PDB file of C-alpha atoms in Angstrom:
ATOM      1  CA  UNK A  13     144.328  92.604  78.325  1.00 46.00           C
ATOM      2  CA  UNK A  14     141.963  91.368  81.455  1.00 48.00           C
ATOM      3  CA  UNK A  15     139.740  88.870  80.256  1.00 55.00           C
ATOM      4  CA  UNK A  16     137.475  86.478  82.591  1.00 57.00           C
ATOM      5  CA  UNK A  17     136.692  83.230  81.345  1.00 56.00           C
ATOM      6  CA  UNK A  18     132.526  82.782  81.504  1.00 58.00           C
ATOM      7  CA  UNK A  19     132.772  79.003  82.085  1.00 56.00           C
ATOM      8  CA  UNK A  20     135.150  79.497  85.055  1.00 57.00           C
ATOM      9  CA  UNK A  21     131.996  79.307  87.703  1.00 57.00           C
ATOM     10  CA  UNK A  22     129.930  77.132  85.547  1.00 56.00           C
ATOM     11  CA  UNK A  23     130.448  73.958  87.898  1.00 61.00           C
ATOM     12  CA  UNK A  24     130.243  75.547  90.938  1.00 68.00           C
ATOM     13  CA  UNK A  25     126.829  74.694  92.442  1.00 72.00           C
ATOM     14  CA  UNK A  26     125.512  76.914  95.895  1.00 82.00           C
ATOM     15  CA  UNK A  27     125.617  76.021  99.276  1.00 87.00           C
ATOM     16  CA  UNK A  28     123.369  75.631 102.154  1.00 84.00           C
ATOM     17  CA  UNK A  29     123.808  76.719 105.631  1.00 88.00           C
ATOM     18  CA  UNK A  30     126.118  73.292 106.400  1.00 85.00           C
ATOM     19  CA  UNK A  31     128.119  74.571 103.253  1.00 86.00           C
ATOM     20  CA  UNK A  32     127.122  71.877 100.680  1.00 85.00           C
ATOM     21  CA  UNK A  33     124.909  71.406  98.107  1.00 89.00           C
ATOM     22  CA  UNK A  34     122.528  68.253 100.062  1.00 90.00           C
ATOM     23  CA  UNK A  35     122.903  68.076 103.440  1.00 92.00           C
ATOM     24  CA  UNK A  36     121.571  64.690 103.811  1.00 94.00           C
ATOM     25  CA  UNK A  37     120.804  63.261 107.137  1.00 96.00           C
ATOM     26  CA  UNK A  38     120.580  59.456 108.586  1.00 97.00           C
ATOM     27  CA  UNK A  39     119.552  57.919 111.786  1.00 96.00           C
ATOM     28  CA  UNK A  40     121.225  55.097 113.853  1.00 95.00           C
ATOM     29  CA  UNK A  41     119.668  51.854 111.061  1.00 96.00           C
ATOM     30  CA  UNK A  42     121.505  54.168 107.994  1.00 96.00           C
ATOM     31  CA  UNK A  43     118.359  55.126 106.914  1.00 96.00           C
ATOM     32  CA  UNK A  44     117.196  58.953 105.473  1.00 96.00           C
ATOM     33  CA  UNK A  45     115.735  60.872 107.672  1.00 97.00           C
ATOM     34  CA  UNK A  46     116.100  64.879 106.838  1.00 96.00           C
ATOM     35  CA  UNK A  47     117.902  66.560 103.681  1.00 96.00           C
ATOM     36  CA  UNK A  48     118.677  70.336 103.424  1.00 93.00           C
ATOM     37  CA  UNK A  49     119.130  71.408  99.546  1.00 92.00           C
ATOM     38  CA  UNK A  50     121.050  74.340  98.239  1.00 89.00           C
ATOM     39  CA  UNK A  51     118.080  76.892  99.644  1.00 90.00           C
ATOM     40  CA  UNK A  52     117.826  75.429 102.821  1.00 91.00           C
ATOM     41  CA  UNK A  53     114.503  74.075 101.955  1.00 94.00           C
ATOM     42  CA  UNK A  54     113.899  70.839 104.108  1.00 96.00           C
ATOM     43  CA  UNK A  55     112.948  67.494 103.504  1.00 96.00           C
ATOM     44  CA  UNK A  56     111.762  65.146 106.558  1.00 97.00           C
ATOM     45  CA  UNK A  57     111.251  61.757 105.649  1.00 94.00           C
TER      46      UNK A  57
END
């Protein structure tokens, strides 16, 4: 009997191009300068 468990995929979350969920990115002073989300929309701050 083949059965697939329907929660097996329920934590996995999609990736962007860098192959994450956030890609966040900081300058030199550690402070947030660009994040890339899970559709590769992004975020300049």
């Amino acid at each position: 009997m083949d059965e697939s468990d329907a929660n097996a995929v329920a934590g996995s979350q999609p990736k962007n191009n860098q192959g994450t969920s956030i890609f966040r990115e900081y300058d030199e002073m550690n402070r947030l300068v660009r994040e890339i989300d899970a559709q590769n929309g992004e975020t300049r701050y």
